[in-house]
mmCIF file of C-alpha atoms in Angstrom:
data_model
loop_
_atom_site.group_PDB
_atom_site.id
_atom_site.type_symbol
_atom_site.label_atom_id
_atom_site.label_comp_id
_atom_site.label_asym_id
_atom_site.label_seq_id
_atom_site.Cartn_x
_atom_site.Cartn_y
_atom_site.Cartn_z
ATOM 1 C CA UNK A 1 21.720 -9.473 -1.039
ATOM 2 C CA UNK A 2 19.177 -8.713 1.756
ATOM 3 C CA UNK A 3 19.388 -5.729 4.608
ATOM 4 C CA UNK A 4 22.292 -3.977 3.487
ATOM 5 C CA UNK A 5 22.898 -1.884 7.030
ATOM 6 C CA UNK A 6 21.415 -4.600 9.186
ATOM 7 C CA UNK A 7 20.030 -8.152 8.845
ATOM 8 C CA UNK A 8 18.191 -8.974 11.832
ATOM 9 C CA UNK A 9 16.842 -12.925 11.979
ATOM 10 C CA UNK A 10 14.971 -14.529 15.072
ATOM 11 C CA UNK A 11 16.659 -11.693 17.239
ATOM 12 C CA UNK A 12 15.795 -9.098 19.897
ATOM 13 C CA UNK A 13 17.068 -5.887 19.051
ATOM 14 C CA UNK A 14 17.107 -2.468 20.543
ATOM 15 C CA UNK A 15 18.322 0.847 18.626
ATOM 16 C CA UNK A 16 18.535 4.200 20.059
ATOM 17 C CA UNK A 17 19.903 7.230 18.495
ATOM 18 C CA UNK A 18 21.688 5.019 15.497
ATOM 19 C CA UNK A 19 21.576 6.558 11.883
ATOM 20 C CA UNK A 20 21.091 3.679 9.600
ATOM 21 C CA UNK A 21 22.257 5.405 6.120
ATOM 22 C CA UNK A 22 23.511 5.367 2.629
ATOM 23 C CA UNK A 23 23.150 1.640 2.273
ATOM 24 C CA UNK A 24 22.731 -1.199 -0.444
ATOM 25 C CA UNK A 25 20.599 -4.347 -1.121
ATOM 26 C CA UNK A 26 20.533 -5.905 -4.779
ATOM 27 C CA UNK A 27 17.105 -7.424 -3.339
ATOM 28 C CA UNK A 28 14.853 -6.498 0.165
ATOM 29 C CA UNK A 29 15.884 -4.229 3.080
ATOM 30 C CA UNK A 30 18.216 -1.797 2.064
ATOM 31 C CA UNK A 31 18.885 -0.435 5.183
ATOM 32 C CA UNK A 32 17.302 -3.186 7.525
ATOM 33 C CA UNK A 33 16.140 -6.246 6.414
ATOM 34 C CA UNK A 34 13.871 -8.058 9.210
ATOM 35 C CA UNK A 35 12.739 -11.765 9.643
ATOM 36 C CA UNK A 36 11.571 -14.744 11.550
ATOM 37 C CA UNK A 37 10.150 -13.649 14.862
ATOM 38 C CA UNK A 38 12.160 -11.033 15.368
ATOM 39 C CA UNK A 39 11.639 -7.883 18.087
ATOM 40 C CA UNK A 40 12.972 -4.903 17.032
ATOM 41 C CA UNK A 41 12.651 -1.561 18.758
ATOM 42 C CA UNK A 42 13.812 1.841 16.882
ATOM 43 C CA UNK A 43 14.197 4.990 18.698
ATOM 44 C CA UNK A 44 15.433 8.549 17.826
ATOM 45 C CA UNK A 45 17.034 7.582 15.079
ATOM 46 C CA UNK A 46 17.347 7.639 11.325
ATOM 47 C CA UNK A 47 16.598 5.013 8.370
ATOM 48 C CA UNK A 48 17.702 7.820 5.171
ATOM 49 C CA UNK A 49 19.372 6.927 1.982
ATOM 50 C CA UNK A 50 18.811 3.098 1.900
ATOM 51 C CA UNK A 51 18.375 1.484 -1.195
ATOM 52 C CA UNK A 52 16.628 -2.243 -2.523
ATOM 53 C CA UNK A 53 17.087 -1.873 -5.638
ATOM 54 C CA UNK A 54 15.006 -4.720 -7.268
ATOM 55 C CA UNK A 55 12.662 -5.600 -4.926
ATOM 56 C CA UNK A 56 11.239 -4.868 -1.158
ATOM 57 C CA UNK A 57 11.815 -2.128 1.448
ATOM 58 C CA UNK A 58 14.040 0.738 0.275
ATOM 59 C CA UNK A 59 14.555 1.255 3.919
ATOM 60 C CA UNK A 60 12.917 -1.293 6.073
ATOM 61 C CA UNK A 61 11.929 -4.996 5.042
ATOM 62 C CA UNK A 62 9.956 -6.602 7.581
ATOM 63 C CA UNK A 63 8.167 -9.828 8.002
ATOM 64 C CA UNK A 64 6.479 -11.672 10.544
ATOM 65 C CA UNK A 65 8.628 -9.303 13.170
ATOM 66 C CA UNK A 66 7.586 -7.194 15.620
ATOM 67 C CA UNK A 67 8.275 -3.613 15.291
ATOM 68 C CA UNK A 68 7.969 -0.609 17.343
ATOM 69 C CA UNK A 69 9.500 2.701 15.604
ATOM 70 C CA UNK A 70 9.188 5.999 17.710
ATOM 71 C CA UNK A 71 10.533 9.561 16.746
ATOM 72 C CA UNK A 72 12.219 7.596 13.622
ATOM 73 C CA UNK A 73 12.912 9.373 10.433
ATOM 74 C CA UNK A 74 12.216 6.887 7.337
ATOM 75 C CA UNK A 75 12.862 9.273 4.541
ATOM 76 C CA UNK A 76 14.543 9.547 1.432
ATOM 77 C CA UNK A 77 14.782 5.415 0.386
ATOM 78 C CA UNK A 78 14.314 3.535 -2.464
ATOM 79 C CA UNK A 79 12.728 0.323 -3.752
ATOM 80 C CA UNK A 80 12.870 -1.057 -7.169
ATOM 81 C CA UNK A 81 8.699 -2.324 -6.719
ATOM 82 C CA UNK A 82 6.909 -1.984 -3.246
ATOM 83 C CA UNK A 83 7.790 0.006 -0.041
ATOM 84 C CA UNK A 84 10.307 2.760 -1.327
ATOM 85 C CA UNK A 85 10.251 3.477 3.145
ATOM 86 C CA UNK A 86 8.888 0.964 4.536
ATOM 87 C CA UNK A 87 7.253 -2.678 3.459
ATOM 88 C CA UNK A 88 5.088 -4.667 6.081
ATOM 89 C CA UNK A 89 4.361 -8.625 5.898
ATOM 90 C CA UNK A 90 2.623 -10.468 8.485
ATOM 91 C CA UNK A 91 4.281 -7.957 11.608
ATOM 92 C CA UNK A 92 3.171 -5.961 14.462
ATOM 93 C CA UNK A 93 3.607 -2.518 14.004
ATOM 94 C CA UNK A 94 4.214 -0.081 16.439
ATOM 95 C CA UNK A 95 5.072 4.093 14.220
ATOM 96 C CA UNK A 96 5.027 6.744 16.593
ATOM 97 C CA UNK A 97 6.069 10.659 15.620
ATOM 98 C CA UNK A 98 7.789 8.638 12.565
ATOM 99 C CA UNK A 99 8.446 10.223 9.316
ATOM 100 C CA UNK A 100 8.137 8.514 6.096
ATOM 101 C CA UNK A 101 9.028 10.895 3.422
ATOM 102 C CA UNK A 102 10.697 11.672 0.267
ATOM 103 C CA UNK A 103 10.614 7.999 -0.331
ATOM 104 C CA UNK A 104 10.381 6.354 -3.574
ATOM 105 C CA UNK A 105 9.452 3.254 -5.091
ATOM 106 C CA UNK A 106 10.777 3.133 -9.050
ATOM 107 C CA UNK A 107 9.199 0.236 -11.094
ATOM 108 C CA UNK A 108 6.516 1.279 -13.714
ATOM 109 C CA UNK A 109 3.874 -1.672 -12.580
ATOM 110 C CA UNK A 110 4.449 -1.438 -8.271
ATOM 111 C CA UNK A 111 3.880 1.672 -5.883
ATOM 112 C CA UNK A 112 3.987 2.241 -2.153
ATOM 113 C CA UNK A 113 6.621 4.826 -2.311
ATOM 114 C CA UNK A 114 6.173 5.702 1.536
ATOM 115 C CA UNK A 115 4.672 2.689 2.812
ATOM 116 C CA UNK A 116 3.485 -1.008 2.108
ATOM 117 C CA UNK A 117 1.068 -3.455 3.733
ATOM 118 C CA UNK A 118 0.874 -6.800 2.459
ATOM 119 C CA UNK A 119 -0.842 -9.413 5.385
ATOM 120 C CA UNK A 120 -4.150 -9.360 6.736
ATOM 121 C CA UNK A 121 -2.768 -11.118 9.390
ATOM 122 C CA UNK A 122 -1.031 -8.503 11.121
ATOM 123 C CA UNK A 123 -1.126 -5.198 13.358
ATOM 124 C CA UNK A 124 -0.433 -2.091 12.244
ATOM 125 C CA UNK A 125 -0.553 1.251 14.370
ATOM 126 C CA UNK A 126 0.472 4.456 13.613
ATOM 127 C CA UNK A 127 -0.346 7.619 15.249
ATOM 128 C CA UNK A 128 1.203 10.874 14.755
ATOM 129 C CA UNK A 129 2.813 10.116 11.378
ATOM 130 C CA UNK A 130 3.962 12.181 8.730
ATOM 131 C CA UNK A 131 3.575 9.895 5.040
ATOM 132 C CA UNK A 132 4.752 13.101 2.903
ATOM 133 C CA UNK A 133 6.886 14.154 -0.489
ATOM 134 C CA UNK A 134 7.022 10.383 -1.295
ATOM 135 C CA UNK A 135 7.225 8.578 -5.167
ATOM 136 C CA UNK A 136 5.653 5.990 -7.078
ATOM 137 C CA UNK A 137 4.764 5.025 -10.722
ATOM 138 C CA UNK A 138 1.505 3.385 -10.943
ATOM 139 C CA UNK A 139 0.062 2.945 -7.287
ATOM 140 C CA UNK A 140 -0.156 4.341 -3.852
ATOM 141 C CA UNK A 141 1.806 7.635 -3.654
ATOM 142 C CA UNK A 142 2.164 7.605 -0.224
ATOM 143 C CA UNK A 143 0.270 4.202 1.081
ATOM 144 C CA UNK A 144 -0.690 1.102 -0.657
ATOM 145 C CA UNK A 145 -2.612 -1.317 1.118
ATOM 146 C CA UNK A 146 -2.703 -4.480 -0.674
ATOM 147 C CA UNK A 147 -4.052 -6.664 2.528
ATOM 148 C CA UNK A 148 -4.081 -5.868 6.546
ATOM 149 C CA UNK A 149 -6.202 -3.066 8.380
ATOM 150 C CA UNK A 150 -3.232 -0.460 9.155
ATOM 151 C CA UNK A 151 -4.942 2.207 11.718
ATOM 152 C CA UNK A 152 -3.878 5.787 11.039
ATOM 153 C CA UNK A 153 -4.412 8.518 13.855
ATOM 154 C CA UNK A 154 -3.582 11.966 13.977
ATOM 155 C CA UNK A 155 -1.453 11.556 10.554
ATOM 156 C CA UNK A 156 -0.620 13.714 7.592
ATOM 157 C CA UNK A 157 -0.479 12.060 4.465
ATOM 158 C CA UNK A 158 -0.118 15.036 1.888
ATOM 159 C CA UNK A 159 2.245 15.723 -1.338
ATOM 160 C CA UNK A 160 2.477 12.129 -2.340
ATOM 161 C CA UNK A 161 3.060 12.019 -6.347
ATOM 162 C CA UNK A 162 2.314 9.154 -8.656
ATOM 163 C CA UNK A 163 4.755 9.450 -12.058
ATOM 164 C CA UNK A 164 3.476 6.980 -14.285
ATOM 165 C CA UNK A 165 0.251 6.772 -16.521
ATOM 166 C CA UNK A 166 -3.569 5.461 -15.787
ATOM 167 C CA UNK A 167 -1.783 5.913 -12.036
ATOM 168 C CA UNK A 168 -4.390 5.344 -9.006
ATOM 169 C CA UNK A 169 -4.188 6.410 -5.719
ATOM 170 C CA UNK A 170 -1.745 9.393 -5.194
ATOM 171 C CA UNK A 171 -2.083 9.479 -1.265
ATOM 172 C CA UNK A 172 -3.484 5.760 -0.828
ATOM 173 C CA UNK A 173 -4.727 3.125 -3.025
ATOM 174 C CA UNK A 174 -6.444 -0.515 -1.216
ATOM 175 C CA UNK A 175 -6.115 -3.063 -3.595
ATOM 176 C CA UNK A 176 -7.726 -6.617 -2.478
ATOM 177 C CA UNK A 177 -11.138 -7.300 -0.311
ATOM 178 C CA UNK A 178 -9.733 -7.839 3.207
ATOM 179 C CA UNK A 179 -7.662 -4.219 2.866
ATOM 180 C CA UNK A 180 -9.286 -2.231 5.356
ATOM 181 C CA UNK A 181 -7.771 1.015 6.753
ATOM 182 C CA UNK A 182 -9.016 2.584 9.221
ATOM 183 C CA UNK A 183 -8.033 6.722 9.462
ATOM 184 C CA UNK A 184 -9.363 8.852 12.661
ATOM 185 C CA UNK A 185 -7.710 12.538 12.663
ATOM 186 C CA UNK A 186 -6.049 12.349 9.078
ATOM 187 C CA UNK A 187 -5.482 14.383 6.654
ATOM 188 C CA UNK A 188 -4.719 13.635 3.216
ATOM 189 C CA UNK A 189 -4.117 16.413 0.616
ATOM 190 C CA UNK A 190 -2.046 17.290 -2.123
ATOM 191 C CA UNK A 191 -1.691 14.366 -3.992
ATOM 192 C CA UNK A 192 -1.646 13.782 -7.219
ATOM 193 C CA UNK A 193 -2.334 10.833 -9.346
ATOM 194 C CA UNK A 194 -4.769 10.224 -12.560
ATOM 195 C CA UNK A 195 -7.152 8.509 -10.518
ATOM 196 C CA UNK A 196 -7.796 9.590 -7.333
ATOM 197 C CA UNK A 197 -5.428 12.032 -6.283
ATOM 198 C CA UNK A 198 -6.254 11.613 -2.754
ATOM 199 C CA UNK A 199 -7.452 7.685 -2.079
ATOM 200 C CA UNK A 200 -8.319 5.064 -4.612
ATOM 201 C CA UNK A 201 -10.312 1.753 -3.733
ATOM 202 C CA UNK A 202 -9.633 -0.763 -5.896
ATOM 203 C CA UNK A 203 -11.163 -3.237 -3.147
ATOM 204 C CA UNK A 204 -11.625 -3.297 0.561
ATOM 205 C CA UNK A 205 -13.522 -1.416 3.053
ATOM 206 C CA UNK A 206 -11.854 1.591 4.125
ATOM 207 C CA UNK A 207 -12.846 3.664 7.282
ATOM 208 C CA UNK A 208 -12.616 6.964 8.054
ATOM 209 C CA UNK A 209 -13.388 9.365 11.164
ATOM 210 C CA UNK A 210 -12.954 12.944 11.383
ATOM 211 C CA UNK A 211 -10.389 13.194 8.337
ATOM 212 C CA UNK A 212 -9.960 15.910 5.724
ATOM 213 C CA UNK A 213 -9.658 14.635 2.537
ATOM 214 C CA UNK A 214 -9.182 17.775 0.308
ATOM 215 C CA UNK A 215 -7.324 19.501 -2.935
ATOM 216 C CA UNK A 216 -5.818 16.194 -4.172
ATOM 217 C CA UNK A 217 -5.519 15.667 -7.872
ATOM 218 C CA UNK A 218 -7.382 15.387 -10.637
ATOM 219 C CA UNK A 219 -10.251 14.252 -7.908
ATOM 220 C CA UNK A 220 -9.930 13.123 -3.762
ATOM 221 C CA UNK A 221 -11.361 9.764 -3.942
ATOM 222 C CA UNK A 222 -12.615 7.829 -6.721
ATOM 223 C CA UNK A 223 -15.472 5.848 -5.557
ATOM 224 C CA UNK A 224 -17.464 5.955 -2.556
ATOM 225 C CA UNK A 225 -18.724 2.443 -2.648
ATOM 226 C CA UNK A 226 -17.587 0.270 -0.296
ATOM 227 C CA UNK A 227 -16.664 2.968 2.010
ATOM 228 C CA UNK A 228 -17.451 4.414 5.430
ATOM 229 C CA UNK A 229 -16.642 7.934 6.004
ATOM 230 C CA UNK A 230 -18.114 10.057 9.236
ATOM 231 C CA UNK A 231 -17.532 13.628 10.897
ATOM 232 C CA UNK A 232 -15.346 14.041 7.834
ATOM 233 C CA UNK A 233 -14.744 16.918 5.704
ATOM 234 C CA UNK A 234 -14.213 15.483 2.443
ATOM 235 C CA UNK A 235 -13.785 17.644 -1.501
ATOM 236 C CA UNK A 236 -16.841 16.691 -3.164
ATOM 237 C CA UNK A 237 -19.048 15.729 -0.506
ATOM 238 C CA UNK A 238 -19.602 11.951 0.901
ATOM 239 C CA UNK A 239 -22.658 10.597 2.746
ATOM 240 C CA UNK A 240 -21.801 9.762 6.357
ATOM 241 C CA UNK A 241 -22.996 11.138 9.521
ATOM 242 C CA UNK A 242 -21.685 14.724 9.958
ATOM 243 C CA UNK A 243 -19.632 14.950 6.917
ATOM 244 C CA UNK A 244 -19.164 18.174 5.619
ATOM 245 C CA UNK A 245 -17.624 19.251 2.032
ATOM 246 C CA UNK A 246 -15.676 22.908 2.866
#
């Protein structure tokens, strides 16, 4: 019922080159499902076509692991509520040149098609990232951040599409006080949602540093309270030092 390719429990495992595909879980980690101290290390390879299909991590479930994924494709999963690519509880998070697209999540009241944060307590890193093409119905196209500070370099997170109705947050949506992003080099465009297309803060004090935010849907950000934006070129304009709105 959980990880439907791999279950991986108080273990130390290394992948290189593996294609982790076309797989099954009734409830988290369709294609890997990762737990209890674990150390897992994913290289050149591929995390496509996994499916949890109630619950938790379409392609990756992970919790209280550490993780380090590098030149990983996690594209094309599913999950019935959060994390259609990836979901994140309590973990260390290594994402280098990782994909996470085309990923959905399908319930009408979750999101986090690409990706999901749920801890404060943990680390998350990602630089050079591509969080693109991914699904949701009511929140976070692309990202949802319900806790943690996740730290975003040199990423795209464009094309991210929310389906449902009064839908927030088509690239990223931050839903609770201690969800704090931090994005340095980003750029996030071409997302859609009712409310904005581009980032939504529910809650939260999101941070970002030299990052486009541009030609999202209906609007790029919904609120600037709460916020700290600089060197940024953001669709509407945003005070910050050396923001710019072209």
């Amino acid at each position: 019922y959980e990880g439907g390719g791999f279950y991986i429990d108080n273990s130390t495992v290394v992948m290189d080159s593996v294609i982790v595909s076309d797989n099954y879980a009734g409830s988290y980690g369709g294609g890997l499902y990762l737990y209890n101290n674990s150390d897992v290390t994913i290289t050149n390879s591929s995390v496509v076509n996994d499916t949890a299909y109630y619950y938790y991590g379409g392609g990756i479930y992970s919790t209280n692991t550490t993780l380090s994924l590098n030149n990983v494709q996690v594209d094309s999963n599913q999950a019935g509520q959060y994390g259609g690519g990836l979901y994140m509880g309590n973990d260390t998070l290594s994402a280098v040149n990782t994909t996470f697209n085309y990923n959905t999540s399908t319930n009408s009241s979750y999101g986090g098609g690409g990706i999901y944060f749920n801890d404060d307590n943990g680390s998350y890193v990602l630089d050079e990232c591509y969080i693109q093409n991914n699904t949701a119905v009511l929140y976070g196209g692309g990202v949802y951040c319900d806790q943690g500070s996740p730290v975003f370099t040199n990423a795209l997170i464009t094309d991210n599409v929310l389906t449902g109705s009064s839908t927030k947050g088509g690239g990223v949506y931050t839903n609770n006080s201690n969800a704090d992003p931090v994005f340095t080099n980003v750029t996030i465009a071409n997302n859609t949602a009712d409310n904005g297309g581009g980032y939504y803060r529910n809650s939260g004090d999101p941070t970002f540093i030299n990052t486009i935010i541009w030609h999202n849907t209906p609007n790029s950000y919904n609120t600037s309270s709460g916020v700290t934006a600089t060197y940024s070129d953001i669709e509407g304009g945003f005070t910050g030092t050396g923001n710019i709105d072209t």
